[in-house]
Coordinates of N, CA and C in Angstrom, one line a residue:
Chain A
A1 N -3.6 16.0 -10.6 CA -2.7 15.4 -11.5 C -2.1 14.1 -10.8
Q2 N -2.0 13.1 -11.6 CA -1.5 11.9 -11.1 C 0.0 12.0 -10.8
K3 N 0.4 11.6 -9.6 CA 1.8 11.8 -9.2 C 2.7 10.6 -9.6
V4 N 2.0 9.4 -9.7 CA 2.8 8.2 -10.0 C 2.1 7.6 -11.2
T5 N 2.8 7.3 -12.3 CA 2.3 6.8 -13.5 C 2.9 5.4 -13.8
Q6 N 2.1 4.4 -13.9 CA 2.5 3.1 -14.3 C 1.7 2.8 -15.6
A7 N 2.4 3.0 -16.7 CA 1.7 3.0 -18.0 C 1.2 1.6 -18.4
Q8 N 2.0 0.6 -18.1 CA 1.6 -0.7 -18.5 C 0.5 -1.2 -17.5
T9 N -0.4 -1.9 -18.0 CA -1.5 -2.4 -17.2 C -1.2 -3.9 -16.9
E10 N -1.3 -4.7 -17.9 CA -1.0 -6.1 -17.7 C 0.2 -6.6 -18.5
I11 N 1.1 -7.3 -17.9 CA 2.3 -7.8 -18.6 C 2.3 -9.3 -18.4
S12 N 2.4 -10.0 -19.5 CA 2.5 -11.5 -19.4 C 3.9 -11.9 -19.9
V13 N 4.5 -12.8 -19.1 CA 5.8 -13.3 -19.5 C 5.8 -14.8 -19.3
V14 N 6.7 -15.4 -20.0 CA 6.9 -16.9 -19.8 C 7.9 -17.0 -18.7
E15 N 7.7 -18.0 -17.9 CA 8.6 -18.3 -16.8 C 10.1 -18.3 -17.2
K16 N 10.9 -17.7 -16.4 CA 12.4 -17.5 -16.6 C 12.7 -16.3 -17.4
E17 N 11.7 -15.7 -18.0 CA 12.0 -14.4 -18.7 C 12.1 -13.3 -17.7
D18 N 12.8 -12.2 -18.1 CA 12.9 -11.0 -17.2 C 11.7 -10.1 -17.5
V19 N 11.3 -9.4 -16.5 CA 10.2 -8.4 -16.7 C 10.5 -7.1 -16.0
T20 N 10.4 -6.0 -16.7 CA 10.7 -4.7 -16.2 C 9.4 -3.9 -16.1
L21 N 9.2 -3.3 -14.9 CA 8.0 -2.5 -14.7 C 8.4 -1.0 -14.6
D22 N 7.7 -0.2 -15.4 CA 8.1 1.2 -15.5 C 7.3 2.0 -14.5
C23 N 7.9 3.0 -13.9 CA 7.2 3.9 -13.0 C 7.8 5.3 -13.2
V24 N 6.9 6.3 -13.5 CA 7.3 7.7 -13.6 C 6.6 8.5 -12.5
Y25 N 7.3 9.3 -11.9 CA 6.7 10.1 -10.8 C 6.8 11.6 -11.0
E26 N 6.0 12.3 -10.2 CA 6.0 13.7 -10.4 C 6.0 14.3 -9.0
T27 N 6.9 15.2 -8.6 CA 6.9 15.9 -7.3 C 7.7 17.2 -7.4
R28 N 7.4 18.1 -6.6 CA 8.2 19.4 -6.5 C 9.1 19.3 -5.2
D29 N 8.9 18.4 -4.4 CA 9.7 18.3 -3.2 C 11.1 17.8 -3.6
T30 N 12.1 18.2 -2.8 CA 13.5 17.8 -3.0 C 13.7 16.5 -2.2
T31 N 12.9 16.3 -1.2 CA 13.0 15.1 -0.4 C 11.8 14.3 -0.6
Y32 N 12.0 13.1 -1.1 CA 10.9 12.2 -1.3 C 11.4 10.7 -1.3
Y33 N 10.4 9.8 -1.2 CA 10.7 8.4 -1.1 C 9.9 7.7 -2.1
L34 N 10.5 6.7 -2.7 CA 9.8 5.8 -3.7 C 9.8 4.4 -3.2
F35 N 8.7 3.7 -3.5 CA 8.5 2.4 -3.0 C 8.0 1.5 -4.1
W36 N 8.3 0.2 -4.0 CA 7.6 -0.8 -4.8 C 6.9 -1.8 -3.8
Y37 N 5.6 -2.1 -4.1 CA 4.9 -3.1 -3.3 C 4.4 -4.1 -4.2
K38 N 4.3 -5.3 -3.7 CA 3.7 -6.5 -4.5 C 2.4 -6.9 -3.8
Q39 N 1.3 -7.1 -4.6 CA 0.1 -7.5 -4.0 C -0.3 -8.9 -4.7
P40 N 0.0 -10.0 -4.1 CA -0.5 -11.3 -4.6 C -2.0 -11.4 -4.5
P41 N -2.5 -12.5 -5.1 CA -4.0 -12.7 -5.0 C -4.5 -12.8 -3.6
S42 N -3.7 -13.1 -2.6 CA -4.2 -13.2 -1.2 C -4.6 -11.8 -0.7
G43 N -4.1 -10.7 -1.3 CA -4.6 -9.4 -0.9 C -3.6 -8.5 -0.2
E44 N -2.7 -9.0 0.6 CA -1.9 -8.1 1.4 C -0.8 -7.4 0.5
L45 N -0.5 -6.2 0.8 CA 0.6 -5.5 0.0 C 1.9 -5.8 0.7
V46 N 2.9 -6.3 0.0 CA 4.2 -6.7 0.5 C 5.2 -5.7 0.1
F47 N 5.9 -5.1 1.0 CA 6.9 -4.1 0.7 C 8.1 -4.8 0.1
L48 N 8.6 -4.2 -1.0 CA 9.7 -4.8 -1.7 C 11.0 -3.9 -1.6
I49 N 10.9 -2.7 -2.0 CA 12.1 -1.8 -2.0 C 11.7 -0.4 -1.7
R50 N 12.6 0.4 -1.2 CA 12.4 1.8 -0.9 C 13.7 2.6 -1.3
R51 N 13.5 3.7 -1.9 CA 14.7 4.6 -2.3 C 14.3 6.0 -1.9
N52 N 15.3 6.7 -1.4 CA 15.0 8.2 -1.1 C 15.7 9.0 -2.2
S53 N 15.2 10.2 -2.3 CA 15.6 11.1 -3.4 C 17.1 11.4 -3.4
F54 N 17.8 11.2 -2.3 CA 19.2 11.5 -2.3 C 20.1 10.3 -2.6
D55 N 19.5 9.2 -2.9 CA 20.3 8.0 -3.1 C 19.9 7.4 -4.5
E56 N 20.7 7.7 -5.5 CA 20.4 7.1 -6.8 C 21.1 5.8 -7.1
Q57 N 21.7 5.3 -6.1 CA 22.5 4.1 -6.3 C 21.5 3.0 -6.6
N58 N 21.7 2.3 -7.7 CA 20.9 1.2 -8.1 C 21.5 -0.1 -7.6
E59 N 20.6 -1.0 -7.2 CA 21.1 -2.2 -6.5 C 20.3 -3.4 -7.1
I60 N 20.9 -4.5 -6.7 CA 20.3 -5.8 -7.0 C 20.1 -6.5 -5.7
S61 N 18.9 -7.1 -5.5 CA 18.6 -7.9 -4.3 C 18.0 -9.2 -4.8
G62 N 18.8 -10.2 -4.8 CA 18.2 -11.5 -5.3 C 17.8 -11.3 -6.8
R63 N 16.6 -11.7 -7.1 CA 16.1 -11.5 -8.4 C 15.5 -10.2 -8.7
Y64 N 15.5 -9.3 -7.7 CA 14.9 -8.0 -7.9 C 16.1 -6.9 -8.2
S65 N 15.8 -6.0 -9.0 CA 16.7 -4.9 -9.2 C 15.9 -3.7 -9.6
W66 N 16.5 -2.5 -9.3 CA 15.7 -1.3 -9.7 C 16.7 -0.3 -10.2
N67 N 16.1 0.6 -11.0 CA 16.8 1.7 -11.7 C 16.2 3.0 -11.4
F68 N 16.8 3.8 -10.6 CA 16.3 5.1 -10.1 C 17.0 6.2 -10.9
Q69 N 16.3 7.0 -11.7 CA 17.0 8.0 -12.4 C 16.2 9.3 -12.2
K70 N 16.8 10.2 -11.4 CA 16.1 11.5 -11.1 C 15.9 12.4 -12.3
S71 N 16.9 12.2 -13.3 CA 16.9 13.1 -14.5 C 15.6 12.8 -15.3
T72 N 15.1 11.6 -15.2 CA 13.9 11.3 -16.0 C 12.7 11.0 -15.1
S73 N 12.9 11.2 -13.8 CA 11.8 10.9 -12.8 C 11.3 9.5 -12.9
S74 N 12.2 8.6 -13.0 CA 11.7 7.2 -13.2 C 12.3 6.3 -12.1
F75 N 11.6 5.3 -11.8 CA 12.0 4.3 -10.8 C 11.5 3.0 -11.2
N76 N 12.2 2.4 -12.1 CA 11.8 1.1 -12.8 C 12.3 -0.1 -12.0
F77 N 11.6 -1.1 -12.1 CA 11.8 -2.3 -11.3 C 11.8 -3.5 -12.2
T78 N 12.8 -4.4 -12.0 CA 13.0 -5.6 -12.8 C 13.0 -6.8 -12.0
I79 N 12.3 -7.8 -12.5 CA 12.4 -9.2 -11.9 C 13.1 -10.0 -12.9
T80 N 14.2 -10.6 -12.4 CA 15.0 -11.5 -13.3 C 14.6 -12.9 -13.2
A81 N 14.6 -13.6 -14.3 CA 14.2 -15.1 -14.3 C 12.9 -15.3 -13.5
S82 N 11.9 -14.7 -14.1 CA 10.6 -14.7 -13.4 C 10.1 -16.1 -13.1
Q83 N 9.3 -16.2 -12.0 CA 8.7 -17.5 -11.5 C 7.2 -17.3 -11.4
V84 N 6.5 -18.4 -11.4 CA 5.1 -18.3 -11.3 C 4.6 -17.6 -10.0
V85 N 5.4 -17.7 -9.0 CA 5.0 -17.0 -7.7 C 5.2 -15.5 -7.8
D86 N 5.8 -15.0 -8.9 CA 5.9 -13.6 -9.1 C 4.6 -13.0 -9.6
S87 N 3.7 -13.8 -10.0 CA 2.4 -13.3 -10.5 C 1.7 -12.6 -9.5
A88 N 1.4 -11.3 -9.7 CA 0.9 -10.4 -8.7 C 0.6 -9.0 -9.4
V89 N 0.1 -8.1 -8.6 CA 0.0 -6.7 -9.0 C 1.1 -6.0 -8.3
Y90 N 1.8 -5.2 -9.0 CA 3.0 -4.5 -8.5 C 2.6 -3.0 -8.5
F91 N 2.8 -2.3 -7.3 CA 2.5 -0.9 -7.2 C 3.7 -0.1 -6.9
C92 N 3.9 0.9 -7.7 CA 4.9 1.9 -7.4 C 4.2 3.0 -6.5
A93 N 4.9 3.6 -5.6 CA 4.3 4.6 -4.7 C 5.3 5.6 -4.3
L94 N 4.8 6.8 -4.0 CA 5.6 8.0 -3.7 C 5.2 8.6 -2.4
S95 N 6.2 8.9 -1.6 CA 5.9 9.6 -0.3 C 6.7 10.9 -0.4
E96 N 6.0 12.1 -0.3 CA 6.7 13.3 -0.4 C 7.0 14.0 0.9
G97 N 8.2 14.6 1.0 CA 8.5 15.3 2.3 C 9.1 14.3 3.3
Y98 N 9.7 14.9 4.3 CA 10.4 14.1 5.3 C 9.4 13.9 6.5
G99 N 9.2 12.6 6.8 CA 8.3 12.3 7.9 C 6.9 12.1 7.5
N100 N 6.6 12.1 6.2 CA 5.2 12.0 5.7 C 5.0 10.5 5.2
N101 N 4.1 9.8 5.8 CA 3.9 8.5 5.4 C 2.7 8.4 4.5
R102 N 2.2 9.5 4.0 CA 1.0 9.4 3.0 C 1.6 8.9 1.7
L103 N 1.1 7.8 1.2 CA 1.6 7.2 -0.1 C 0.7 7.6 -1.2
A104 N 1.3 8.0 -2.3 CA 0.5 8.1 -3.6 C 0.9 6.9 -4.4
F105 N -0.1 6.1 -4.7 CA 0.1 4.9 -5.5 C -0.1 5.1 -7.0
G106 N 0.7 4.4 -7.8 CA 0.3 4.3 -9.2 C -0.8 3.3 -9.3
K107 N -1.3 3.1 -10.6 CA -2.4 2.2 -10.8 C -2.1 0.8 -10.7
G108 N -0.8 0.4 -10.8 CA -0.4 -1.0 -10.6 C -0.2 -1.7 -11.9
N109 N 0.7 -2.6 -11.9 CA 1.0 -3.5 -13.0 C 0.6 -4.9 -12.7
Q110 N -0.3 -5.5 -13.4 CA -0.6 -6.9 -13.3 C 0.4 -7.8 -14.0
V111 N 1.2 -8.5 -13.3 CA 2.2 -9.4 -13.9 C 1.7 -10.8 -13.9
V112 N 1.6 -11.4 -15.0 CA 1.2 -12.8 -15.2 C 2.4 -13.6 -15.7
V113 N 2.9 -14.6 -14.9 CA 4.0 -15.4 -15.3 C 3.4 -16.8 -15.7
I114 N 3.7 -17.1 -17.0 CA 3.1 -18.3 -17.6 C 4.1 -19.4 -17.5
P115 N 3.7 -20.5 -16.9 CA 4.7 -21.6 -16.7 C 5.0 -22.3 -18.0
Chain B
D1 N 3.7 -15.2 7.0 CA 2.4 -14.7 7.5 C 2.7 -13.2 7.8
T2 N 1.6 -12.4 7.6 CA 1.7 -11.0 7.8 C 1.7 -10.7 9.3
E3 N 2.4 -9.6 9.7 CA 2.5 -9.2 11.1 C 1.3 -8.3 11.5
V4 N 0.5 -7.9 10.6 CA -0.7 -7.2 10.8 C -1.9 -8.1 10.6
T5 N -2.7 -8.3 11.6 CA -3.8 -9.2 11.5 C -5.1 -8.5 11.4
Q6 N -5.9 -8.9 10.4 CA -7.2 -8.3 10.2 C -8.3 -9.3 10.3
T7 N -9.3 -9.0 11.0 CA -10.5 -9.8 11.1 C -11.8 -9.0 10.9
P8 N -12.8 -9.6 10.3 CA -12.8 -10.9 9.6 C -12.1 -10.8 8.3
K9 N -11.9 -12.0 7.6 CA -11.3 -12.0 6.3 C -12.4 -11.6 5.2
H10 N -13.6 -12.1 5.5 CA -14.7 -11.8 4.6 C -15.9 -11.3 5.4
L11 N -16.6 -10.4 4.9 CA -17.8 -9.8 5.6 C -18.9 -9.5 4.6
V12 N -20.1 -10.0 4.8 CA -21.2 -9.6 4.0 C -22.2 -8.9 4.9
M13 N -22.6 -7.8 4.6 CA -23.6 -7.1 5.4 C -24.6 -6.3 4.6
G14 N -25.8 -6.2 5.2 CA -26.9 -5.4 4.6 C -26.7 -3.9 4.9
M15 N -27.4 -3.1 4.2 CA -27.3 -1.7 4.3 C -27.7 -1.1 5.6
T16 N -28.5 -1.9 6.4 CA -28.9 -1.4 7.7 C -28.1 -2.0 8.8
N17 N -27.2 -2.8 8.5 CA -26.4 -3.5 9.6 C -25.3 -2.5 10.1
K18 N -24.9 -2.9 11.3 CA -23.7 -2.3 11.9 C -22.7 -3.4 12.2
K19 N -21.5 -3.2 11.7 CA -20.4 -4.1 11.8 C -19.1 -3.4 12.1
S20 N -18.1 -4.2 12.5 CA -16.8 -3.6 12.8 C -15.7 -4.4 12.2
L21 N -14.7 -3.8 11.6 CA -13.5 -4.4 11.1 C -12.4 -4.2 12.2
K22 N -11.6 -5.2 12.4 CA -10.6 -5.1 13.4 C -9.2 -5.3 12.8
C23 N -8.2 -4.7 13.4 CA -6.8 -4.8 13.0 C -5.9 -4.8 14.2
E24 N -4.9 -5.6 14.2 CA -4.0 -5.7 15.4 C -2.6 -5.9 14.9
Q25 N -1.7 -5.2 15.6 CA -0.3 -5.4 15.3 C 0.5 -5.3 16.6
H26 N 1.6 -6.1 16.7 CA 2.4 -6.1 17.9 C 3.8 -5.9 17.6
M27 N 4.0 -5.0 16.6 CA 5.4 -4.6 16.3 C 5.8 -3.3 17.0
G28 N 5.0 -2.8 17.8 CA 5.3 -1.5 18.5 C 5.2 -0.3 17.6
H29 N 4.5 -0.4 16.5 CA 4.3 0.7 15.6 C 3.3 1.7 16.2
R30 N 3.5 3.0 16.0 CA 2.6 4.0 16.6 C 1.8 4.7 15.5
A31 N 1.9 4.3 14.3 CA 1.1 4.8 13.2 C 0.3 3.7 12.6
M32 N -1.0 3.9 12.4 CA -1.9 2.9 11.9 C -2.8 3.5 10.9
Y33 N -3.2 2.7 9.8 CA -3.8 3.3 8.7 C -5.0 2.4 8.3
W34 N -6.0 3.0 7.7 CA -7.0 2.3 6.9 C -7.0 2.7 5.5
Y35 N -7.0 1.7 4.6 CA -7.0 1.9 3.2 C -8.3 1.2 2.6
K36 N -8.8 1.7 1.6 CA -9.9 1.1 0.8 C -9.4 0.8 -0.6
Q37 N -9.7 -0.4 -1.1 CA -9.2 -0.8 -2.4 C -10.3 -1.4 -3.2
K38 N -10.7 -0.8 -4.2 CA -11.7 -1.3 -5.2 C -11.0 -2.3 -6.1
A39 N -11.7 -3.1 -6.8 CA -11.1 -4.1 -7.7 C -10.4 -3.4 -8.8
K40 N -9.2 -3.9 -9.0 CA -8.3 -3.4 -10.1 C -7.9 -2.0 -10.0
K41 N -8.0 -1.5 -8.7 CA -7.6 -0.1 -8.5 C -6.5 -0.1 -7.4
P42 N -5.7 1.0 -7.3 CA -4.8 1.1 -6.2 C -5.5 1.4 -4.8
P43 N -4.8 1.1 -3.7 CA -5.4 1.5 -2.4 C -5.6 3.0 -2.3
E44 N -6.6 3.3 -1.6 CA -6.9 4.8 -1.3 C -6.9 5.0 0.2
L45 N -6.2 5.9 0.6 CA -6.1 6.2 2.1 C -7.4 6.7 2.6
M46 N -7.8 6.2 3.8 CA -9.0 6.7 4.4 C -8.6 7.5 5.7
F47 N -7.9 6.8 6.6 CA -7.6 7.4 7.9 C -6.2 7.0 8.3
V48 N -5.6 7.9 9.1 CA -4.3 7.7 9.7 C -4.4 8.0 11.2
Y49 N -3.9 7.1 12.0 CA -3.8 7.4 13.5 C -2.3 7.5 13.8
S50 N -1.9 8.5 14.5 CA -0.6 8.7 15.0 C -0.6 8.8 16.5
Y51 N 0.1 7.9 17.2 CA 0.1 7.8 18.6 C -1.4 7.8 19.2
E52 N -2.2 7.0 18.6 CA -3.6 6.8 19.0 C -4.5 7.9 18.7
K53 N -4.0 9.0 18.0 CA -4.9 10.1 17.7 C -5.1 10.2 16.2
L54 N -6.3 10.5 15.8 CA -6.6 10.6 14.4 C -5.8 11.8 13.8
S55 N -5.0 11.6 12.9 CA -4.2 12.7 12.3 C -4.6 13.0 10.8
I56 N -5.2 12.0 10.1 CA -5.6 12.2 8.8 C -7.0 11.6 8.6
N57 N -7.9 12.3 8.1 CA -9.2 11.8 7.6 C -9.4 12.3 6.2
E58 N -9.4 11.4 5.2 CA -9.4 11.8 3.8 C -10.8 12.1 3.4
S59 N -11.6 12.9 4.1 CA -13.0 13.2 3.8 C -13.8 12.0 3.6
V60 N -13.7 11.1 4.5 CA -14.4 9.8 4.4 C -15.8 10.0 4.9
P61 N -16.8 9.5 4.3 CA -18.2 9.6 4.8 C -18.3 9.1 6.2
S62 N -19.3 9.7 7.0 CA -19.4 9.4 8.4 C -19.9 8.0 8.7
R63 N -20.4 7.3 7.7 CA -20.8 5.9 7.9 C -19.6 5.0 8.2
F64 N -18.4 5.5 8.0 CA -17.2 4.9 8.4 C -16.7 5.6 9.6
S65 N -16.5 4.9 10.7 CA -16.0 5.5 11.9 C -14.8 4.8 12.5
P66 N -13.6 5.4 12.5 CA -12.5 4.7 13.0 C -12.3 4.8 14.5
E67 N -11.6 3.9 15.0 CA -11.3 4.0 16.5 C -10.0 3.3 16.7
C68 N -9.2 3.9 17.6 CA -7.9 3.3 18.0 C -7.8 3.2 19.5
P69 N -8.3 2.1 20.1 CA -8.4 2.0 21.5 C -7.1 1.9 22.2
N70 N -6.0 1.4 21.5 CA -4.7 1.4 22.1 C -3.7 1.3 21.0
S71 N -2.4 1.3 21.3 CA -1.4 1.4 20.3 C -1.3 0.1 19.4
S72 N -2.0 -1.0 19.8 CA -1.9 -2.2 19.0 C -3.2 -2.5 18.2
L73 N -4.2 -1.8 18.5 CA -5.5 -2.1 17.9 C -6.1 -0.9 17.1
L74 N -6.7 -1.3 16.0 CA -7.4 -0.3 15.2 C -8.7 -0.9 14.7
N75 N -9.8 -0.2 14.9 CA -11.1 -0.6 14.4 C -11.7 0.3 13.4
L76 N -12.6 -0.3 12.6 CA -13.3 0.6 11.6 C -14.8 0.1 11.8
H77 N -15.6 1.0 12.3 CA -17.0 0.8 12.6 C -17.8 1.2 11.3
L78 N -18.7 0.3 10.9 CA -19.4 0.5 9.7 C -20.9 0.5 10.0
H79 N -21.6 1.5 9.4 CA -23.0 1.6 9.7 C -23.7 2.3 8.5
A80 N -24.8 1.7 8.0 CA -25.6 2.2 6.9 C -24.8 2.3 5.7
L81 N -24.0 1.3 5.3 CA -23.2 1.4 4.1 C -24.0 1.2 2.9
Q82 N -23.4 1.5 1.8 CA -24.0 1.4 0.5 C -23.3 0.3 -0.3
P83 N -24.0 -0.2 -1.3 CA -23.3 -1.3 -2.1 C -22.0 -0.8 -2.8
E84 N -21.9 0.5 -3.1 CA -20.6 0.9 -3.6 C -19.4 1.0 -2.6
D85 N -19.8 0.7 -1.4 CA -18.7 0.6 -0.4 C -18.1 -0.8 -0.4
S86 N -18.6 -1.7 -1.1 CA -18.0 -3.0 -1.2 C -16.6 -2.9 -1.8
A87 N -15.6 -3.5 -1.1 CA -14.2 -3.3 -1.4 C -13.4 -4.2 -0.5
L88 N -12.1 -4.1 -0.7 CA -11.1 -4.7 0.2 C -10.6 -3.6 1.1
Y89 N -10.7 -3.8 2.4 CA -10.3 -2.8 3.4 C -9.0 -3.3 4.0
L90 N -8.0 -2.5 3.8 CA -6.6 -2.9 4.3 C -6.2 -2.0 5.4
C91 N -5.7 -2.7 6.4 CA -5.1 -2.0 7.6 C -3.5 -2.0 7.4
A92 N -2.9 -1.0 7.8 CA -1.4 -1.0 7.8 C -0.9 -0.3 9.0
S93 N 0.4 -0.5 9.3 CA 1.1 0.1 10.4 C 2.5 0.5 10.0
S94 N 3.1 1.5 10.7 CA 4.4 1.8 10.5 C 5.0 2.4 11.7
P95 N 6.3 2.4 11.9 CA 6.9 3.0 13.1 C 6.8 4.5 13.0
K96 N 7.0 5.2 14.1 CA 7.0 6.6 14.2 C 8.2 7.1 14.9
G97 N 8.5 8.4 14.8 CA 9.6 8.9 15.5 C 10.9 9.0 14.7
Q98 N 11.9 9.7 15.3 CA 13.1 9.9 14.6 C 13.8 8.6 14.2
G99 N 14.2 8.6 13.0 CA 14.8 7.4 12.4 C 13.8 6.5 11.7
A100 N 12.5 6.8 11.9 CA 11.5 5.9 11.3 C 10.7 6.7 10.2
Y101 N 11.2 7.9 9.8 CA 10.5 8.6 8.9 C 10.4 7.9 7.5
N102 N 9.2 8.1 6.9 CA 9.0 7.5 5.6 C 9.3 6.0 5.6
S103 N 9.1 5.3 6.7 CA 9.3 3.9 6.7 C 8.2 3.2 5.9
P104 N 8.6 2.0 5.4 CA 7.6 1.2 4.6 C 6.4 0.9 5.5
L105 N 5.2 0.8 4.9 CA 4.0 0.3 5.6 C 4.0 -1.2 5.6
H106 N 3.5 -1.7 6.7 CA 3.2 -3.1 6.9 C 1.7 -3.3 6.8
F107 N 1.3 -4.1 5.8 CA -0.1 -4.3 5.5 C -0.6 -5.6 6.0
G108 N -1.9 -5.6 6.4 CA -2.6 -6.9 6.7 C -3.1 -7.5 5.4
N109 N -3.8 -8.6 5.5 CA -4.4 -9.3 4.4 C -5.7 -8.7 3.9
G110 N -6.2 -7.8 4.7 CA -7.5 -7.2 4.3 C -8.7 -7.9 4.7
T111 N -9.8 -7.1 4.7 CA -11.2 -7.7 4.8 C -11.9 -7.4 3.6
R112 N -12.4 -8.5 2.9 CA -13.2 -8.3 1.7 C -14.7 -8.1 2.1
L113 N -15.1 -6.9 2.0 CA -16.5 -6.5 2.4 C -17.4 -6.4 1.2
T114 N -18.6 -7.0 1.4 CA -19.6 -7.0 0.4 C -20.9 -6.4 1.1
V115 N -21.4 -5.3 0.5 CA -22.6 -4.7 1.0 C -23.8 -5.0 0.1
T116 N -24.8 -5.7 0.7 CA -25.9 -6.1 -0.2 C -27.2 -5.2 0.1

């Protein structure tokens, strides 16, 4: 069974619009970590944010914000005022258990920002 | 620039060739990983080294042979590959030990491998 679901495949937005990426996860562990990674065309995955299961505080970091809701098992990610450099594939990932660095990735969201 | 360096960036090899992918990091991380990523797919874990010892092998075929000569280096030796092994191979590292649990992975730019 897929543990991380990113239902949207490709999302196109016009520059300066906001874009929200949905992520739904599945786990039986009470301790787990959620991540968002960005993969630009150059190939490397860039870490964006991490949240653990005990911290549902939502934050804003620059143009990035996230909404973690355990009640719906969702960890959504928003880019505000999108820029062309935001064009990339965005992966949501889950790490279950304490001390486990094995990541379960979602299928990814291709974000295309149109100038 | 990424702090995890992978060489070469591109590699084309025949099915009878032997080649190696290299990965290097100087962040003092003691966990290193190999991932395989096919086009338009998420990365798939292949191997994990923890303190220079192989801790996870995700049932990878023996034509892929990992090696961790020291805490900064990770190699992936390739032999008798198939065309379906063509993919982006990503190396990653993360800290280990108390206080570093579930830390984010630091990825390299990857090696784009084509098997002909």
